[in-house]
Amino acid sequence: MPPSLQVDLAPGRKSSLLLKNPVMPASGTFSWGLEFAKHYDIEQLGAVVSKGVTMAARSGNAQPRVAETPAGMLNSIGLQNIGIDSCISDMAPTWARWRVPVIVNIAGDTIDEFGQMTRMLDDVPGIAAIELNISCPNVDQGGIEIGQDISASARATRAAVRNTDLPVIVKITPNVTDPVALALACEAEGAAAICAINTVLGLAIDLRRREAVLPRARGGLSGPAIKPIALRIVHDVSKAVRIPVIGCGGISTGEDAVEFLMAGATAVQVGTASFANPRALLDVLEGLQSWMVANGVDDVHQLIGCALPPG
Ligand SMILES: Cc1cc2nc3c(=O)[nH]c(=O)nc-3n(C[C@H](O)[C@H](O)[C@H](O)COP(=O)(O)O)c2cc1C
């Protein structure tokens, strides 16, 4: 018998979020899923996660928007996207035909906008859950400005939760002193799950031009360089909250996924790895399955949180 990989990201909620396996893309690295669907059967994945959607369409930040760094990359995309109306009218009808749940990642400029956008997505066929991006480091309004403030994060969560029966996942930033307090505040306002982490603030210098590589100077660091930071936060948050945690940050192999599950994650997201290897998500999924078979693990729940201290 192949190992059981099914996980539930919204146990006991009005709308469930049952995944056939715990592997999904990280927002912003899989576009709307349609492009990847041309290359492989994305219904093999546990879920699909959309690019961050804003109320109005955005063209994003000035170029260059990415810089390569040792063991990772810095990005400052600035939430380039088609806007929520187009997401609902042009993308959701396709998602509704897929046999894989689609999670829409939203980025409000204000707390009210998180509520309004959630209301707009509620009941749209093809949308299984909403992920709040209160952690984007590359925009002037909303994003990390909300996510670095515990009370604002709690209010954004409340605004979303009261406007939908869909599970609300809150994606937290690592750029705070106390991610556990942040996660607990979002849980208290009704978050169904926490996603940890978004990118880590960083900077790269162009020696020839004697200035920062990215026009906004700061960017978000992702990739293998941030894996230990993400693991630490997943571990600490998982110890504290009762809701599921989705681990994200530097995952590119099945063994990376196993580490996150052992640290307490119920599911994992794969981001930057897909840029170098478009099959990264499938490699992570297959790698996880083979690791379980090789190590006699027949249910993924035997791994979830097994590296957490007892109690
Ligand atoms: C190019 C790029 C675009 C991203 N866009 C978003 C986004 O729209 N919304 C969001 O919540 N996170 C976004 N992220 C953050 C990723 O979803 C993820 O949290 C982060 O990259 C860490 O995972 P990784 O190391 O596997 O890439 C983006 C990351 C990258 C590299």
GROMACS .gro file of C-alpha atoms and ligand atoms in nm:
model
  342
    1MET     CA    1   0.000   0.000   0.000
    2PRO     CA    2   0.136   0.347  -0.083
    3PRO     CA    3   0.167   0.573   0.223
    4SER     CA    4  -0.132   0.793   0.315
    5LEU     CA    5  -0.056   1.157   0.244
    6GLN     CA    6  -0.398   1.315   0.300
    7VAL     CA    7  -0.408   1.619   0.531
    8ASP     CA    8  -0.683   1.851   0.653
    9LEU     CA    9  -0.595   2.221   0.671
   10ALA     CA   10  -0.926   2.331   0.821
   11PRO     CA   11  -1.038   2.061   1.066
   12GLY     CA   12  -1.376   2.131   1.222
   13ARG     CA   13  -1.447   2.439   1.002
   14LYS     CA   14  -1.764   2.507   0.801
   15SER     CA   15  -1.575   2.457   0.473
   16SER     CA   16  -1.313   2.187   0.482
   17LEU     CA   17  -0.975   2.204   0.311
   18LEU     CA   18  -0.887   1.842   0.256
   19LEU     CA   19  -0.569   1.789   0.053
   20LYS     CA   20  -0.476   1.456  -0.103
   21ASN     CA   21  -0.114   1.535  -0.016
   22PRO     CA   22   0.064   1.816   0.169
   23VAL     CA   23   0.256   1.970  -0.127
   24MET     CA   24   0.154   2.297  -0.293
   25PRO     CA   25   0.323   2.594  -0.461
   26ALA     CA   26   0.412   2.915  -0.276
   27SER     CA   27   0.220   3.221  -0.390
   28GLY     CA   28   0.384   3.423  -0.665
   29THR     CA   29   0.598   3.139  -0.795
   30PHE     CA   30   0.325   2.945  -0.980
   31SER     CA   31   0.139   3.233  -1.141
   32TRP     CA   32  -0.229   3.131  -1.173
   33GLY     CA   33  -0.144   2.763  -1.221
   34LEU     CA   34  -0.253   2.767  -1.585
   35GLU     CA   35   0.098   2.785  -1.731
   36PHE     CA   36   0.224   2.488  -1.526
   37ALA     CA   37  -0.094   2.295  -1.615
   38LYS     CA   38   0.034   2.289  -1.976
   39HIS     CA   39   0.349   2.104  -1.865
   40TYR     CA   40   0.226   1.847  -1.616
   41ASP     CA   41  -0.083   1.721  -1.441
   42ILE     CA   42  -0.116   1.975  -1.160
   43GLU     CA   43  -0.404   1.774  -1.014
   44GLN     CA   44  -0.129   1.559  -0.861
   45LEU     CA   45  -0.057   1.844  -0.619
   46GLY     CA   46  -0.224   1.885  -0.281
   47ALA     CA   47  -0.341   2.236  -0.375
   48VAL     CA   48  -0.263   2.528  -0.605
   49VAL     CA   49  -0.191   2.874  -0.460
   50SER     CA   50  -0.245   3.183  -0.677
   51LYS     CA   51  -0.024   3.485  -0.721
   52GLY     CA   52  -0.109   3.765  -0.475
   53VAL     CA   53  -0.422   3.945  -0.594
   54THR     CA   54  -0.493   4.313  -0.521
   55MET     CA   55  -0.816   4.511  -0.556
   56ALA     CA   56  -0.696   4.686  -0.874
   57ALA     CA   57  -0.462   4.541  -1.137
   58ARG     CA   58  -0.095   4.637  -1.081
   59SER     CA   59   0.205   4.660  -1.309
   60GLY     CA   60   0.454   4.604  -1.027
   61ASN     CA   61   0.782   4.772  -0.937
   62ALA     CA   62   1.053   4.915  -1.165
   63GLN     CA   63   1.314   4.675  -1.309
   64PRO     CA   64   1.532   4.505  -1.203
   65ARG     CA   65   1.301   4.313  -0.973
   66VAL     CA   66   1.520   4.019  -0.888
   67ALA     CA   67   1.881   3.969  -0.783
   68GLU     CA   68   2.058   3.639  -0.741
   69THR     CA   69   2.227   3.587  -0.404
   70PRO     CA   70   2.428   3.298  -0.260
   71ALA     CA   71   2.181   3.014  -0.200
   72GLY     CA   72   1.879   3.227  -0.277
   73MET     CA   73   1.729   3.525  -0.454
   74LEU     CA   74   1.604   3.871  -0.368
   75ASN     CA   75   1.282   3.988  -0.528
   76SER     CA   76   1.089   4.310  -0.540
   77ILE     CA   77   0.808   4.227  -0.781
   78GLY     CA   78   0.560   4.463  -0.616
   79LEU     CA   79   0.253   4.241  -0.660
   80GLN     CA   80   0.217   4.265  -1.036
   81ASN     CA   81  -0.123   4.106  -1.100
   82ILE     CA   82  -0.448   4.123  -1.295
   83GLY     CA   83  -0.668   4.251  -1.008
   84ILE     CA   84  -0.949   4.075  -0.825
   85ASP     CA   85  -1.228   4.126  -1.083
   86SER     CA   86  -1.027   3.960  -1.356
   87CYS     CA   87  -0.916   3.686  -1.115
   88ILE     CA   88  -1.283   3.606  -1.047
   89SER     CA   89  -1.406   3.632  -1.407
   90ASP     CA   90  -1.106   3.494  -1.600
   91MET     CA   91  -0.931   3.249  -1.365
   92ALA     CA   92  -1.191   3.103  -1.128
   93PRO     CA   93  -1.401   2.934  -1.405
   94THR     CA   94  -1.093   2.732  -1.506
   95TRP     CA   95  -1.008   2.651  -1.144
   96ALA     CA   96  -1.365   2.528  -1.091
   97ARG     CA   97  -1.296   2.250  -1.345
   98TRP     CA   98  -0.980   2.130  -1.167
   99ARG     CA   99  -0.987   1.844  -0.918
  100VAL     CA  100  -0.738   2.023  -0.696
  101PRO     CA  101  -0.829   2.294  -0.444
  102VAL     CA  102  -0.719   2.646  -0.536
  103ILE     CA  103  -0.617   2.886  -0.260
  104VAL     CA  104  -0.630   3.254  -0.359
  105ASN     CA  105  -0.362   3.475  -0.205
  106ILE     CA  106  -0.491   3.830  -0.145
  107ALA     CA  107  -0.307   4.150  -0.060
  108GLY     CA  108  -0.518   4.441   0.061
  109ASP     CA  109  -0.383   4.795   0.082
  110THR     CA  110  -0.582   4.841   0.402
  111ILE     CA  111  -0.747   4.623   0.664
  112ASP     CA  112  -1.091   4.705   0.518
  113GLU     CA  113  -0.974   4.593   0.178
  114PHE     CA  114  -0.887   4.249   0.317
  115GLY     CA  115  -1.252   4.225   0.427
  116GLN     CA  116  -1.390   4.353   0.095
  117MET     CA  117  -1.176   4.123  -0.117
  118THR     CA  118  -1.265   3.823   0.098
  119ARG     CA  119  -1.636   3.903   0.052
  120MET     CA  120  -1.585   3.922  -0.325
  121LEU     CA  121  -1.420   3.577  -0.330
  122ASP     CA  122  -1.665   3.408  -0.094
  123ASP     CA  123  -1.892   3.163  -0.280
  124VAL     CA  124  -1.701   3.196  -0.609
  125PRO     CA  125  -1.691   2.843  -0.758
  126GLY     CA  126  -1.332   2.727  -0.797
  127ILE     CA  127  -1.196   2.895  -0.484
  128ALA     CA  128  -1.135   2.664  -0.188
  129ALA     CA  129  -0.962   2.895   0.059
  130ILE     CA  130  -0.812   3.240   0.100
  131GLU     CA  131  -0.454   3.314   0.203
  132LEU     CA  132  -0.393   3.661   0.348
  133ASN     CA  133  -0.066   3.811   0.237
  134ILE     CA  134  -0.005   4.051   0.523
  135SER     CA  135   0.366   4.001   0.475
  136CYS     CA  136   0.474   4.137   0.135
  137PRO     CA  137   0.791   4.345   0.181
  138ASN     CA  138   0.773   4.510  -0.164
  139VAL     CA  139   0.474   4.745  -0.152
  140ASP     CA  140   0.415   5.085   0.010
  141GLN     CA  141   0.073   5.006   0.156
  142GLY     CA  142  -0.060   4.693   0.325
  143GLY     CA  143   0.182   4.401   0.314
  144ILE     CA  144   0.452   4.394   0.575
  145GLU     CA  145   0.330   4.722   0.721
  146ILE     CA  146   0.025   4.528   0.847
  147GLY     CA  147   0.214   4.205   0.908
  148GLN     CA  148   0.474   4.362   1.138
  149ASP     CA  149   0.199   4.501   1.363
  150ILE     CA  150   0.031   4.231   1.572
  151SER     CA  151  -0.289   4.426   1.629
  152ALA     CA  152  -0.321   4.521   1.259
  153SER     CA  153  -0.260   4.156   1.163
  154ALA     CA  154  -0.534   4.046   1.402
  155ARG     CA  155  -0.773   4.308   1.259
  156ALA     CA  156  -0.697   4.202   0.899
  157THR     CA  157  -0.767   3.840   0.998
  158ARG     CA  158  -1.094   3.939   1.164
  159ALA     CA  159  -1.198   4.146   0.861
  160ALA     CA  160  -1.144   3.846   0.636
  161VAL     CA  161  -1.291   3.576   0.863
  162ARG     CA  162  -1.617   3.762   0.922
  163ASN     CA  163  -1.675   3.792   0.546
  164THR     CA  164  -1.647   3.428   0.444
  165ASP     CA  165  -1.710   3.067   0.540
  166LEU     CA  166  -1.401   2.967   0.341
  167PRO     CA  167  -1.093   2.875   0.545
  168VAL     CA  168  -0.868   3.181   0.594
  169ILE     CA  169  -0.495   3.110   0.601
  170VAL     CA  170  -0.275   3.391   0.734
  171LYS     CA  171   0.073   3.412   0.585
  172ILE     CA  172   0.313   3.563   0.833
  173THR     CA  173   0.635   3.755   0.788
  174PRO     CA  174   0.961   3.639   0.949
  175ASN     CA  175   1.059   4.006   0.984
  176VAL     CA  176   0.926   4.043   1.339
  177THR     CA  177   1.072   3.982   1.683
  178ASP     CA  178   0.795   3.747   1.791
  179PRO     CA  179   0.630   3.542   1.514
  180VAL     CA  180   0.460   3.325   1.776
  181ALA     CA  181   0.269   3.621   1.923
  182LEU     CA  182   0.170   3.720   1.570
  183ALA     CA  183   0.041   3.371   1.488
  184LEU     CA  184  -0.147   3.344   1.819
  185ALA     CA  185  -0.321   3.678   1.753
  186CYS     CA  186  -0.434   3.560   1.408
  187GLU     CA  187  -0.550   3.225   1.548
  188ALA     CA  188  -0.756   3.408   1.812
  189GLU     CA  189  -0.935   3.600   1.533
  190GLY     CA  190  -1.040   3.282   1.355
  191ALA     CA  191  -0.756   3.197   1.114
  192ALA     CA  192  -0.797   2.838   0.996
  193ALA     CA  193  -0.422   2.795   0.942
  194ILE     CA  194  -0.094   2.987   0.951
  195CYS     CA  195   0.150   2.989   0.661
  196ALA     CA  196   0.509   3.053   0.767
  197ILE     CA  197   0.704   3.222   0.614
  198ASN     CA  198   0.706   3.498   0.355
  199THR     CA  199   1.044   3.632   0.242
  200VAL     CA  200   1.318   3.768   0.470
  201LEU     CA  201   1.414   4.135   0.420
  202GLY     CA  202   1.748   4.168   0.243
  203LEU     CA  203   1.963   4.392   0.023
  204ALA     CA  204   2.218   4.351  -0.256
  205ILE     CA  205   2.475   4.610  -0.370
  206ASP     CA  206   2.592   4.667  -0.728
  207LEU     CA  207   2.965   4.741  -0.689
  208ARG     CA  208   2.999   4.906  -1.030
  209ARG     CA  209   2.705   5.143  -0.986
  210ARG     CA  210   2.779   5.185  -0.615
  211GLU     CA  211   2.415   5.151  -0.526
  212ALA     CA  212   2.155   4.894  -0.432
  213VAL     CA  213   2.074   4.647  -0.711
  214LEU     CA  214   1.698   4.680  -0.659
  215PRO     CA  215   1.542   5.024  -0.716
  216ARG     CA  216   1.360   5.008  -0.379
  217ALA     CA  217   1.688   4.894  -0.218
  218ARG     CA  218   1.527   4.626  -0.001
  219GLY     CA  219   1.392   4.304  -0.139
  220GLY     CA  220   1.258   3.972  -0.009
  221LEU     CA  221   1.509   3.690   0.027
  222SER     CA  222   1.389   3.340  -0.059
  223GLY     CA  223   1.535   3.000  -0.144
  224PRO     CA  224   1.763   2.759   0.049
  225ALA     CA  225   1.927   3.049   0.237
  226ILE     CA  226   1.611   3.102   0.443
  227LYS     CA  227   1.526   2.738   0.517
  228PRO     CA  228   1.669   2.732   0.872
  229ILE     CA  229   1.483   3.056   0.956
  230ALA     CA  230   1.157   2.914   0.821
  231LEU     CA  231   1.208   2.586   1.010
  232ARG     CA  232   1.269   2.771   1.336
  233ILE     CA  233   0.952   2.975   1.294
  234VAL     CA  234   0.740   2.675   1.189
  235HIS     CA  235   0.871   2.485   1.493
  236ASP     CA  236   0.802   2.768   1.738
  237VAL     CA  237   0.460   2.856   1.593
  238SER     CA  238   0.351   2.490   1.574
  239LYS     CA  239   0.433   2.447   1.941
  240ALA     CA  240   0.208   2.742   2.029
  241VAL     CA  241  -0.101   2.724   1.805
  242ARG     CA  242  -0.368   2.455   1.774
  243ILE     CA  243  -0.448   2.526   1.407
  244PRO     CA  244  -0.247   2.372   1.122
  245VAL     CA  245   0.075   2.539   1.006
  246ILE     CA  246   0.190   2.541   0.644
  247GLY     CA  247   0.570   2.549   0.616
  248CYS     CA  248   0.736   2.757   0.344
  249GLY     CA  249   1.091   2.874   0.282
  250GLY     CA  250   1.373   2.711   0.089
  251ILE     CA  251   1.204   2.376   0.025
  252SER     CA  252   1.335   2.200  -0.285
  253THR     CA  253   1.349   1.828  -0.200
  254GLY     CA  254   1.134   1.563  -0.038
  255GLU     CA  255   1.373   1.558   0.258
  256ASP     CA  256   1.327   1.933   0.306
  257ALA     CA  257   0.952   1.868   0.322
  258VAL     CA  258   1.005   1.591   0.580
  259GLU     CA  259   1.203   1.835   0.796
  260PHE     CA  260   0.918   2.088   0.788
  261LEU     CA  261   0.660   1.820   0.870
  262MET     CA  262   0.871   1.699   1.162
  263ALA     CA  263   0.899   2.062   1.281
  264GLY     CA  264   0.519   2.075   1.302
  265ALA     CA  265   0.396   2.173   0.954
  266THR     CA  266   0.085   1.995   0.827
  267ALA     CA  267   0.164   2.095   0.467
  268VAL     CA  268   0.444   2.262   0.272
  269GLN     CA  269   0.477   2.522  -0.002
  270VAL     CA  270   0.752   2.521  -0.264
  271GLY     CA  271   0.849   2.858  -0.414
  272THR     CA  272   1.187   2.964  -0.553
  273ALA     CA  273   1.284   2.604  -0.633
  274SER     CA  274   1.029   2.607  -0.919
  275PHE     CA  275   1.226   2.881  -1.102
  276ALA     CA  276   1.536   2.661  -1.138
  277ASN     CA  277   1.338   2.340  -1.177
  278PRO     CA  278   0.979   2.367  -1.306
  279ARG     CA  279   0.917   2.009  -1.182
  280ALA     CA  280   1.027   2.098  -0.828
  281LEU     CA  281   0.680   2.046  -0.679
  282LEU     CA  282   0.654   1.695  -0.823
  283ASP     CA  283   1.011   1.619  -0.715
  284VAL     CA  284   0.924   1.726  -0.358
  285LEU     CA  285   0.607   1.514  -0.363
  286GLU     CA  286   0.779   1.207  -0.507
  287GLY     CA  287   1.077   1.258  -0.272
  288LEU     CA  288   0.843   1.274   0.029
  289GLN     CA  289   0.666   0.954  -0.078
  290SER     CA  290   0.994   0.767  -0.134
  291TRP     CA  291   1.134   0.885   0.199
  292MET     CA  292   0.822   0.757   0.374
  293VAL     CA  293   0.840   0.420   0.200
  294ALA     CA  294   1.215   0.386   0.270
  295ASN     CA  295   1.161   0.471   0.637
  296GLY     CA  296   0.850   0.259   0.697
  297VAL     CA  297   0.616   0.557   0.751
  298ASP     CA  298   0.268   0.471   0.627
  299ASP     CA  299   0.081   0.789   0.725
  300VAL     CA  300   0.210   1.145   0.698
  301HIS     CA  301   0.058   1.220   1.039
  302GLN     CA  302   0.329   1.005   1.193
  303LEU     CA  303   0.575   1.273   1.081
  304ILE     CA  304   0.381   1.592   1.160
  305GLY     CA  305   0.530   1.750   1.471
  306CYS     CA  306   0.738   1.445   1.568
  307ALA     CA  307   1.042   1.670   1.629
  308LEU     CA  308   0.849   1.898   1.863
  309PRO     CA  309   0.912   1.864   2.235
  310PRO     CA  310   0.642   1.657   2.410
  311GLY     CA  311   0.347   1.834   2.572
  312LIG     C1  312   0.913   3.608  -0.731
  312LIG     C2  313   0.838   3.589  -0.604
  312LIG     C3  314   0.708   3.637  -0.595
  312LIG     C4  315   0.634   3.621  -0.477
  312LIG     N1  316   0.505   3.667  -0.470
  312LIG     C5  317   0.432   3.646  -0.357
  312LIG     C6  318   0.294   3.684  -0.352
  312LIG     O1  319   0.237   3.736  -0.449
  312LIG     N2  320   0.226   3.661  -0.236
  312LIG     C7  321   0.285   3.600  -0.126
  312LIG     O2  322   0.220   3.581  -0.023
  312LIG     N3  323   0.416   3.560  -0.130
  312LIG     C8  324   0.488   3.582  -0.242
  312LIG     N4  325   0.619   3.538  -0.247
  312LIG     C9  326   0.677   3.467  -0.132
  312LIG    C10  327   0.670   3.316  -0.152
  312LIG     O3  328   0.537   3.272  -0.164
  312LIG    C11  329   0.738   3.242  -0.035
  312LIG     O4  330   0.675   3.277   0.085
  312LIG    C12  331   0.887   3.273  -0.023
  312LIG     O5  332   0.946   3.289  -0.150
  312LIG    C13  333   0.964   3.168   0.056
  312LIG     O6  334   0.956   3.042  -0.006
  312LIG     P1  335   1.070   2.983  -0.106
  312LIG     O7  336   1.203   3.000  -0.034
  312LIG     O8  337   1.034   2.841  -0.130
  312LIG     O9  338   1.064   3.066  -0.230
  312LIG    C14  339   0.694   3.556  -0.366
  312LIG    C15  340   0.825   3.505  -0.376
  312LIG    C16  341   0.896   3.521  -0.493
  312LIG    C17  342   1.035   3.464  -0.500
   0.00000   0.00000   0.00000
